[in-house]
Coordinates of N, CA and C and ligand atoms in Angstrom, one line a residue:
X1 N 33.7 82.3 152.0 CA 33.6 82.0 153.5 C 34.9 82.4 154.2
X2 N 35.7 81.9 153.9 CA 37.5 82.5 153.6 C 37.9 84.1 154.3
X3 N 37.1 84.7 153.4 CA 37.2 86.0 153.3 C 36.3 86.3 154.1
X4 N 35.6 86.2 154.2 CA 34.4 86.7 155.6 C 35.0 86.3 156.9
X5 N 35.7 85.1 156.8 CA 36.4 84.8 158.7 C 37.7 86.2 159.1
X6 N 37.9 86.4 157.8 CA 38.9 87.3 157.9 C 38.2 88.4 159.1
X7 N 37.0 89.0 158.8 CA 36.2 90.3 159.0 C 36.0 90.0 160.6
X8 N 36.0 88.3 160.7 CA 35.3 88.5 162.5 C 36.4 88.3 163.5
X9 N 36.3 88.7 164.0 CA 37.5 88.2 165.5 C 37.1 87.7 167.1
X10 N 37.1 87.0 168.0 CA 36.6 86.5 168.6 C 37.3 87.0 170.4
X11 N 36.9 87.5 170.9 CA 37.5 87.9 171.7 C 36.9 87.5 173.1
X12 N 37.8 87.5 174.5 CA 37.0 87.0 175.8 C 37.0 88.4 176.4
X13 N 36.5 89.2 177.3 CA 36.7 90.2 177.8 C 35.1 91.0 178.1
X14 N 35.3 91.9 178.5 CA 34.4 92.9 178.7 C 34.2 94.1 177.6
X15 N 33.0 93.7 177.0 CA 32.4 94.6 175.8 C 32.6 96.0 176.1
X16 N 32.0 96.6 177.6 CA 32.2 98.1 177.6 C 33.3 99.0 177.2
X17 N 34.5 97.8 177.3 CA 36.5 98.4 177.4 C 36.5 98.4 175.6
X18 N 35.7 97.9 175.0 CA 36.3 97.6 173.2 C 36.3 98.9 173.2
X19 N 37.4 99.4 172.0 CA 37.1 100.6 171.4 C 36.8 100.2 169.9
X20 N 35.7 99.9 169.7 CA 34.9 99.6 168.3 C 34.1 100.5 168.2
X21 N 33.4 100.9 166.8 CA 32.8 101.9 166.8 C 31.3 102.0 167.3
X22 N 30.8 100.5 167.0 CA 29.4 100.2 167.9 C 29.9 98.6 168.9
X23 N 29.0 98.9 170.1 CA 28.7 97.4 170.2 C 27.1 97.7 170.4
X24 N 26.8 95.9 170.8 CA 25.9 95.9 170.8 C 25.8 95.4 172.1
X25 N 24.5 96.1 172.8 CA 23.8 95.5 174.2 C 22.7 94.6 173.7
X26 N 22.5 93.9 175.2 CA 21.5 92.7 174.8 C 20.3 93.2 176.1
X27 N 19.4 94.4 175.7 CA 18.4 95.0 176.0 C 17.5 93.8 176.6
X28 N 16.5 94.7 177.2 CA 14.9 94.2 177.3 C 14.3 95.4 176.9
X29 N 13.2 95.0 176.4 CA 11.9 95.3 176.2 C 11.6 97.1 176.3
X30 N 11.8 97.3 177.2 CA 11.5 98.7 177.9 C 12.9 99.4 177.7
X31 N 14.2 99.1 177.1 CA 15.1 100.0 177.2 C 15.6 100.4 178.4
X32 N 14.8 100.1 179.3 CA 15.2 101.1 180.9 C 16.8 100.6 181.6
X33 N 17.2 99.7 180.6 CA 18.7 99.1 181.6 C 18.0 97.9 182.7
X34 N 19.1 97.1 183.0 CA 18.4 95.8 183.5 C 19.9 95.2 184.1
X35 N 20.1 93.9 184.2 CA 21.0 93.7 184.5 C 21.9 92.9 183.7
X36 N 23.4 92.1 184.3 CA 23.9 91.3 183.4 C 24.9 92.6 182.1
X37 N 24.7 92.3 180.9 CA 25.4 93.7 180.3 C 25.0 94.4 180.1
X38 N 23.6 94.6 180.0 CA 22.6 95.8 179.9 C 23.4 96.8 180.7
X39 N 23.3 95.5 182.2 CA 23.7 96.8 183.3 C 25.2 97.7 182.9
X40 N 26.1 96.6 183.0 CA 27.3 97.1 182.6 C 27.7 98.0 181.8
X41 N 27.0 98.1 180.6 CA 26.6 99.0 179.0 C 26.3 100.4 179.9
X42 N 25.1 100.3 180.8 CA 25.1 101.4 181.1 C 25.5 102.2 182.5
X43 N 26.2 101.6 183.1 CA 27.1 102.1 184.0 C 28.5 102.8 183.3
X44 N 28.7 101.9 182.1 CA 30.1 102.7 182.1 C 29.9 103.7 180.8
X45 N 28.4 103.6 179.9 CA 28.4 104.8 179.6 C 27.9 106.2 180.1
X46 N 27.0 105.9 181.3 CA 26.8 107.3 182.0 C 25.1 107.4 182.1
X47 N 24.5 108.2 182.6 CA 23.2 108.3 182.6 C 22.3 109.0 181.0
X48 N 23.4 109.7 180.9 CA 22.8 110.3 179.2 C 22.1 108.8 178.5
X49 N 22.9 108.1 178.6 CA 22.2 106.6 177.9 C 20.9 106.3 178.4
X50 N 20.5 106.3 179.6 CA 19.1 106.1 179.7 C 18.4 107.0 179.6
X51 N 18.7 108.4 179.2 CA 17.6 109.1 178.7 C 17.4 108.9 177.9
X52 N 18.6 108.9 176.9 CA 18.4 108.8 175.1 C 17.5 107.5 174.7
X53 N 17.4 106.3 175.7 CA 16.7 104.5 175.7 C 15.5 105.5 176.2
X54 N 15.1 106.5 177.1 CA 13.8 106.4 177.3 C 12.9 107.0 176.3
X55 N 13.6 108.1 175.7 CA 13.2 109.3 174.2 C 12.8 107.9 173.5
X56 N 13.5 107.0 173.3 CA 13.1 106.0 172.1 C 11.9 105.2 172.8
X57 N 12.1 104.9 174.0 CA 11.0 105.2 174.3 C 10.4 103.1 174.2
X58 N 11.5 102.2 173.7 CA 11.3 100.6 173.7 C 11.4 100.2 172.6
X59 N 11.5 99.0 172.4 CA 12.2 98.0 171.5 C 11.5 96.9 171.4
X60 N 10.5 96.5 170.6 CA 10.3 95.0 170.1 C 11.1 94.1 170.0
X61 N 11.3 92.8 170.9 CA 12.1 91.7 170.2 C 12.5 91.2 168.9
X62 N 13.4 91.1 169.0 CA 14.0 90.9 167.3 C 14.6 92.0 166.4
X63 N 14.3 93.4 167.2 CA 14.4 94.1 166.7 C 15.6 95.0 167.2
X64 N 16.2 96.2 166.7 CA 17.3 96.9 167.4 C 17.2 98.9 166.9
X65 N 17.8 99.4 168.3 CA 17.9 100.5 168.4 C 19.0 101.3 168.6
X66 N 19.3 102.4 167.7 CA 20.8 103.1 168.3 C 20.2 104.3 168.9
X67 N 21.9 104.3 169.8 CA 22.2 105.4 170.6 C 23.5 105.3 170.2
X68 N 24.3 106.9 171.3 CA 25.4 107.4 171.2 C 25.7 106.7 172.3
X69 N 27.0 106.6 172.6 CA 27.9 105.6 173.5 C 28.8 106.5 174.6
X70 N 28.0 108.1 174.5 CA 28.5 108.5 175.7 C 29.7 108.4 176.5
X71 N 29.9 107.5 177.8 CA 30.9 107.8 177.7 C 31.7 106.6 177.5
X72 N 31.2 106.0 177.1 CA 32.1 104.4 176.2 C 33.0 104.6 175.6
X73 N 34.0 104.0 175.3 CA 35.1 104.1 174.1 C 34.3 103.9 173.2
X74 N 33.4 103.0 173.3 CA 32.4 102.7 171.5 C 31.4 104.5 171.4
X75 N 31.6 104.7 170.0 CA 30.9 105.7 169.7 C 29.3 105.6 169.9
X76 N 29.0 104.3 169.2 CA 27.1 104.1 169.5 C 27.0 102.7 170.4
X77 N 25.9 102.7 170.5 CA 25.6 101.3 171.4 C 23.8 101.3 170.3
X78 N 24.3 99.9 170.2 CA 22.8 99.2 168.9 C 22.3 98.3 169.9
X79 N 21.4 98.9 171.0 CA 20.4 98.1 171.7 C 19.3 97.2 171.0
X80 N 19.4 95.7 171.2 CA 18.6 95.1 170.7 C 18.0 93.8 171.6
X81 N 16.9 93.5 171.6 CA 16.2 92.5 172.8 C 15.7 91.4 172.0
X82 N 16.9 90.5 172.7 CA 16.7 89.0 172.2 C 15.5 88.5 173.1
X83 N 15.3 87.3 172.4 CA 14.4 86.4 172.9 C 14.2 85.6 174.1
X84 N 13.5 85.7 175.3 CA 13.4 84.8 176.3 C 13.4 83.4 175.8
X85 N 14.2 82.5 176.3 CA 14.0 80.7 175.3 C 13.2 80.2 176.2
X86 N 12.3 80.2 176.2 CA 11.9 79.0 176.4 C 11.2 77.9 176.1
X87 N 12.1 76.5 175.7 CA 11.6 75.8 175.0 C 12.3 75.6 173.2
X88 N 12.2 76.6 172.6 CA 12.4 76.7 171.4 C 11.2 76.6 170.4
X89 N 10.1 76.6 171.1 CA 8.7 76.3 170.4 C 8.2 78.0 169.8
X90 N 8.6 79.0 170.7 CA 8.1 80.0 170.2 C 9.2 81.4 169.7
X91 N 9.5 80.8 168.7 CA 10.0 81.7 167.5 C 11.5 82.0 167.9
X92 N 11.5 81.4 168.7 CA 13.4 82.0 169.5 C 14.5 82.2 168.9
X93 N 14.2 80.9 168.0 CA 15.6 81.0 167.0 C 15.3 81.7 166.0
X94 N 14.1 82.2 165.3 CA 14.0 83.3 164.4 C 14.4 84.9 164.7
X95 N 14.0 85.0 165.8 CA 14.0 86.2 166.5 C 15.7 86.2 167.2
X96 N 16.4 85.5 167.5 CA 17.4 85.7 168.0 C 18.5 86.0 166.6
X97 N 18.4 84.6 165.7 CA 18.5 85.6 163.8 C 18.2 87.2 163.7
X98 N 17.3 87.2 164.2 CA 17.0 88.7 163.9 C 17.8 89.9 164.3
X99 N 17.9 89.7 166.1 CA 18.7 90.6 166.0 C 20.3 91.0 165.8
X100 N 20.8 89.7 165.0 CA 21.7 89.8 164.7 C 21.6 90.6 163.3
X101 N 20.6 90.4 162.6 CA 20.4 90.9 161.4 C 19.9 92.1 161.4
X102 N 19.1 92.6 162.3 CA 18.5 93.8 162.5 C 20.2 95.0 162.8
X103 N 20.9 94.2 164.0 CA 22.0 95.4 164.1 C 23.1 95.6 163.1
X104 N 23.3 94.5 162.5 CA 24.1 94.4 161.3 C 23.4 95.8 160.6
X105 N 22.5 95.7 160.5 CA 21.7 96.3 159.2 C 21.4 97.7 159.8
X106 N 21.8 98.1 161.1 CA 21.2 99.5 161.5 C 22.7 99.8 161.5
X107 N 23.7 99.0 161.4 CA 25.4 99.4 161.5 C 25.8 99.9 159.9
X108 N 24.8 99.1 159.1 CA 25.4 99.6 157.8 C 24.7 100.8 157.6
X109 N 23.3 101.0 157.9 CA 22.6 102.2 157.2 C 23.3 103.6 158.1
X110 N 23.9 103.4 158.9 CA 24.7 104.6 160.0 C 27.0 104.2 159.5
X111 N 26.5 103.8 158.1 CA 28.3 103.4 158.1 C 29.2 103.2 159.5
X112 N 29.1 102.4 160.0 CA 30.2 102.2 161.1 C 30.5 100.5 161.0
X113 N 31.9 101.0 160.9 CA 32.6 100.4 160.4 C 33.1 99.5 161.4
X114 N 32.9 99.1 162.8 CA 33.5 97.8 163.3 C 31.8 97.8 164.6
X115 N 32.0 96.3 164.3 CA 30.5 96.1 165.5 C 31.2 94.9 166.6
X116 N 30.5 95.3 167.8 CA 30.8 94.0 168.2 C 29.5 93.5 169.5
X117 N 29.5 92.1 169.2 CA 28.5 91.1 170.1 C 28.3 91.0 171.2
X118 N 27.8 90.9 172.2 CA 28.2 90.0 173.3 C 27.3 88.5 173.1
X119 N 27.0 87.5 174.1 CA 26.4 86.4 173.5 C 24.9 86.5 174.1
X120 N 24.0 87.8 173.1 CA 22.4 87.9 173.2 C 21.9 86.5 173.4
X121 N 21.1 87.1 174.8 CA 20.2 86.1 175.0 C 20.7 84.5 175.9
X122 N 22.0 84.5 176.2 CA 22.5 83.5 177.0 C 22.7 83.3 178.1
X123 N 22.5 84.6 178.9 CA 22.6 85.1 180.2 C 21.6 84.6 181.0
X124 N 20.5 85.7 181.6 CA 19.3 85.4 182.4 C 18.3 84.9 181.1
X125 N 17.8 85.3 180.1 CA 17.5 84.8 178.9 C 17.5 83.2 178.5
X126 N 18.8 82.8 178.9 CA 18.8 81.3 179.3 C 18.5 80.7 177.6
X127 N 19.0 80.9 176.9 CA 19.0 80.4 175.6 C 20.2 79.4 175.5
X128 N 19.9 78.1 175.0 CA 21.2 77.6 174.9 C 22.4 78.1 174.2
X129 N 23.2 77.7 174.8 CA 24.9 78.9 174.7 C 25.4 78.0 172.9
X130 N 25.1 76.5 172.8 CA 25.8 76.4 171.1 C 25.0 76.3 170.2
X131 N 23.3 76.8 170.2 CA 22.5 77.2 169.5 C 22.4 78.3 169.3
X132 N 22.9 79.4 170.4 CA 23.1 81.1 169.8 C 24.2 80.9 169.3
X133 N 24.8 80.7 169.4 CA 26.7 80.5 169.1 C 26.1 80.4 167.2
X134 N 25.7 78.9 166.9 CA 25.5 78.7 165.7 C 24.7 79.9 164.9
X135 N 23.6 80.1 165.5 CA 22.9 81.1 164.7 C 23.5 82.3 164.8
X136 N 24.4 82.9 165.8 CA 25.0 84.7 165.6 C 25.9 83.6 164.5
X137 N 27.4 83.3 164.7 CA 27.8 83.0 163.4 C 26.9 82.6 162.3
X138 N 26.2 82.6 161.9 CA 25.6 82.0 160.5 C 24.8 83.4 160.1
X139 N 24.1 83.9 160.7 CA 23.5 85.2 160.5 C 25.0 86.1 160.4
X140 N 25.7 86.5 160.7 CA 27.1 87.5 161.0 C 27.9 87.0 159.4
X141 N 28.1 85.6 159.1 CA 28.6 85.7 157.7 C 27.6 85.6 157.3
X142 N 26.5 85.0 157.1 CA 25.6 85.6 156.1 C 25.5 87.3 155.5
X143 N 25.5 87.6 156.8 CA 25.5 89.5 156.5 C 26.6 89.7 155.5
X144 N 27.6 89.5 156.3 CA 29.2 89.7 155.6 C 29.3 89.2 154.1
X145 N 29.4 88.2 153.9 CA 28.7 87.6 152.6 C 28.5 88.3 151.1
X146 N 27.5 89.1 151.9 CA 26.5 90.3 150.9 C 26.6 91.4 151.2
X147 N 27.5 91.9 152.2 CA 27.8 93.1 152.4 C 29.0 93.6 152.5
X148 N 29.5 95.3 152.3 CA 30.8 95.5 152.6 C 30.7 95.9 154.3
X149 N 30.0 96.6 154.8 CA 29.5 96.7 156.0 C 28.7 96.6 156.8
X150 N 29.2 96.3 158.0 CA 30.7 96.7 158.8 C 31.5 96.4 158.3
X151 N 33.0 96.8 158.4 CA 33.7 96.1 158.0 C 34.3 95.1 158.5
X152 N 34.4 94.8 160.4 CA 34.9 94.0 161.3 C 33.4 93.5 162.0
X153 N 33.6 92.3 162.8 CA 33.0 92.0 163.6 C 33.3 91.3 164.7
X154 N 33.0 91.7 166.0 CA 33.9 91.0 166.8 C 33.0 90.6 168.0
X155 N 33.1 89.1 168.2 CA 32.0 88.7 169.3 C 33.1 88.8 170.6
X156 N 32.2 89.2 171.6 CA 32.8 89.4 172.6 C 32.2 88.5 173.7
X157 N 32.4 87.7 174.0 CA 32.7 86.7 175.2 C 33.0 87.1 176.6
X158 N 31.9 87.0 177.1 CA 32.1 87.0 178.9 C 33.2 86.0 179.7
X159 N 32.6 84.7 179.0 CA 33.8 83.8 179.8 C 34.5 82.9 179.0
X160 N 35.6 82.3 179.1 CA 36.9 81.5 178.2 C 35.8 80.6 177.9
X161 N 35.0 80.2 178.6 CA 34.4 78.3 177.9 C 32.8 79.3 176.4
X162 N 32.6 80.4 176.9 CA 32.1 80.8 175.4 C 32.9 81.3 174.2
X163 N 34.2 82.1 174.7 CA 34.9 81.9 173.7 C 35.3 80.7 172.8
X164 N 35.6 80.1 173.4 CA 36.2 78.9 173.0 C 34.9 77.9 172.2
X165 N 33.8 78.4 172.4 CA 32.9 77.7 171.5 C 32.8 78.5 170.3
X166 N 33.1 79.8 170.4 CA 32.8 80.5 168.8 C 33.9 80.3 167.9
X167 N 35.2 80.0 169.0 CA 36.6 79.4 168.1 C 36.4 78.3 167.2
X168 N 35.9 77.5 168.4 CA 35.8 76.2 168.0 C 34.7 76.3 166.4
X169 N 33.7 76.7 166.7 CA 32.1 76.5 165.7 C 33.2 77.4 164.3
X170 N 33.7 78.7 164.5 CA 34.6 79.1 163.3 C 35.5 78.1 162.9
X171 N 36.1 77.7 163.4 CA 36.6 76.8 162.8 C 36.5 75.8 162.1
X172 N 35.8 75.1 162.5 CA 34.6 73.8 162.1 C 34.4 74.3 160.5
X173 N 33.8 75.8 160.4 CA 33.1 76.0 159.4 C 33.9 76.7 158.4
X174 N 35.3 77.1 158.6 CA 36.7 77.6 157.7 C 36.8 76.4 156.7
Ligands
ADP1 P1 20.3 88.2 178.2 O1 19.2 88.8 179.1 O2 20.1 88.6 176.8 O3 20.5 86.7 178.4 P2 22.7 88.8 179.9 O4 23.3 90.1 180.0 O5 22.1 88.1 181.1 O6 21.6 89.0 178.7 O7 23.7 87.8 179.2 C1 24.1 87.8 177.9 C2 25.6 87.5 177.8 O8 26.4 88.7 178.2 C3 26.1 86.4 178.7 O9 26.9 85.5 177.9 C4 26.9 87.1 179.8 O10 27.9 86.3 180.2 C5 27.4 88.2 179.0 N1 27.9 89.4 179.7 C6 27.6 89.9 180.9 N2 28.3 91.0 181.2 C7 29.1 91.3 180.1 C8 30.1 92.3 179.7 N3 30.4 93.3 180.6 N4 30.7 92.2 178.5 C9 30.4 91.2 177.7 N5 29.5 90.2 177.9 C10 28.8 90.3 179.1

């Protein structure tokens, strides 16, 4: 466990500015860009990004898709569409698992070596903010755990009061 806190880093800021080698956007359904960091993701990589989202053409929940990162500092962007919550009755927290495990797993079979989060599904999605928190950490060292890659991972936080929950929850769990 030790050794896996090592690999993640927790950061507050704006995902588009990392220079990591993927991050990840927190999609809908259609790929087409939306708002919140979708939008952001694809304003500051350029329009090439929503052709390459439309060639793919959509994304099942739970599930994730790459692209190149254009004009991002990040090389790819691992589009993946978390779950609408509502309630918790239908599959939310399985599916919100997932696509933490889905991009993990499309980061290793493409070797790239640092990923980073924003907090899927907490936005307009409306998922509570220390139930995603718990499940990205638990799915993220689970991955780590059993894998050599990625080799970093780094959640990226919109604002100080969600940082400070993934501090806090790593911590707890060091
Ligand atoms: P969802 O539809 O999956 O809820 P949102 O984009 O509405 O997606 O929100 C997901 C999270 O992304 C929220 O915590 C929001 O504060 C955060 N967020 C919004 N813009 C950015 C950005 N530029 N970088 C990192 N996180 C962002």
């Amino acid at each position: 466990m030790e050794n896996q806190q090592k690999r993640i880093n927790v950061v507050r800021g704006d995902i588009t500015r990392l220079a990591v080698q993927a991050i990840v956007n927190a999609a809908n359904t259609t790929l087409r860009g939306g708002g919140g960091v979708d939008g952001a993701i694809h304003r500051a990589a350029g329009p090439q990004l929503l052709e390459a989202c439309l060639e793919i053409g959509g994304c099942p929940t739970g599930e994730a898709r790459l692209t190149r990162g254009y004009h991002l500092p990040a090389e790819y962007v691992i589009h993946t569409v978390g779950p609408v919550y509502s309630g918790g009755r239908r599959r939310e927290a399985e599916l919100l698992r997932s696509c933490y495990h889905e991009s993990l797993k499309l980061a290793a079979q493409n070797a790239i070596a640092s990923i980073a989060f924003p907090c899927i599904s907490t936005g307009a999605y409306g998922y509570p903010k220390e139930e995603a928190c718990e499940i990205a950490i638990s799915e993220v060292i689970a991955w780590l755990t059993a894998h050599h890659s990625p080799r970093t991972v780094t959640f990226c936080c919109f604002a100080e009061e969600d940082a400070e929950l993934y501090r806090r929850r790593l911590a707890e769990i060091a």
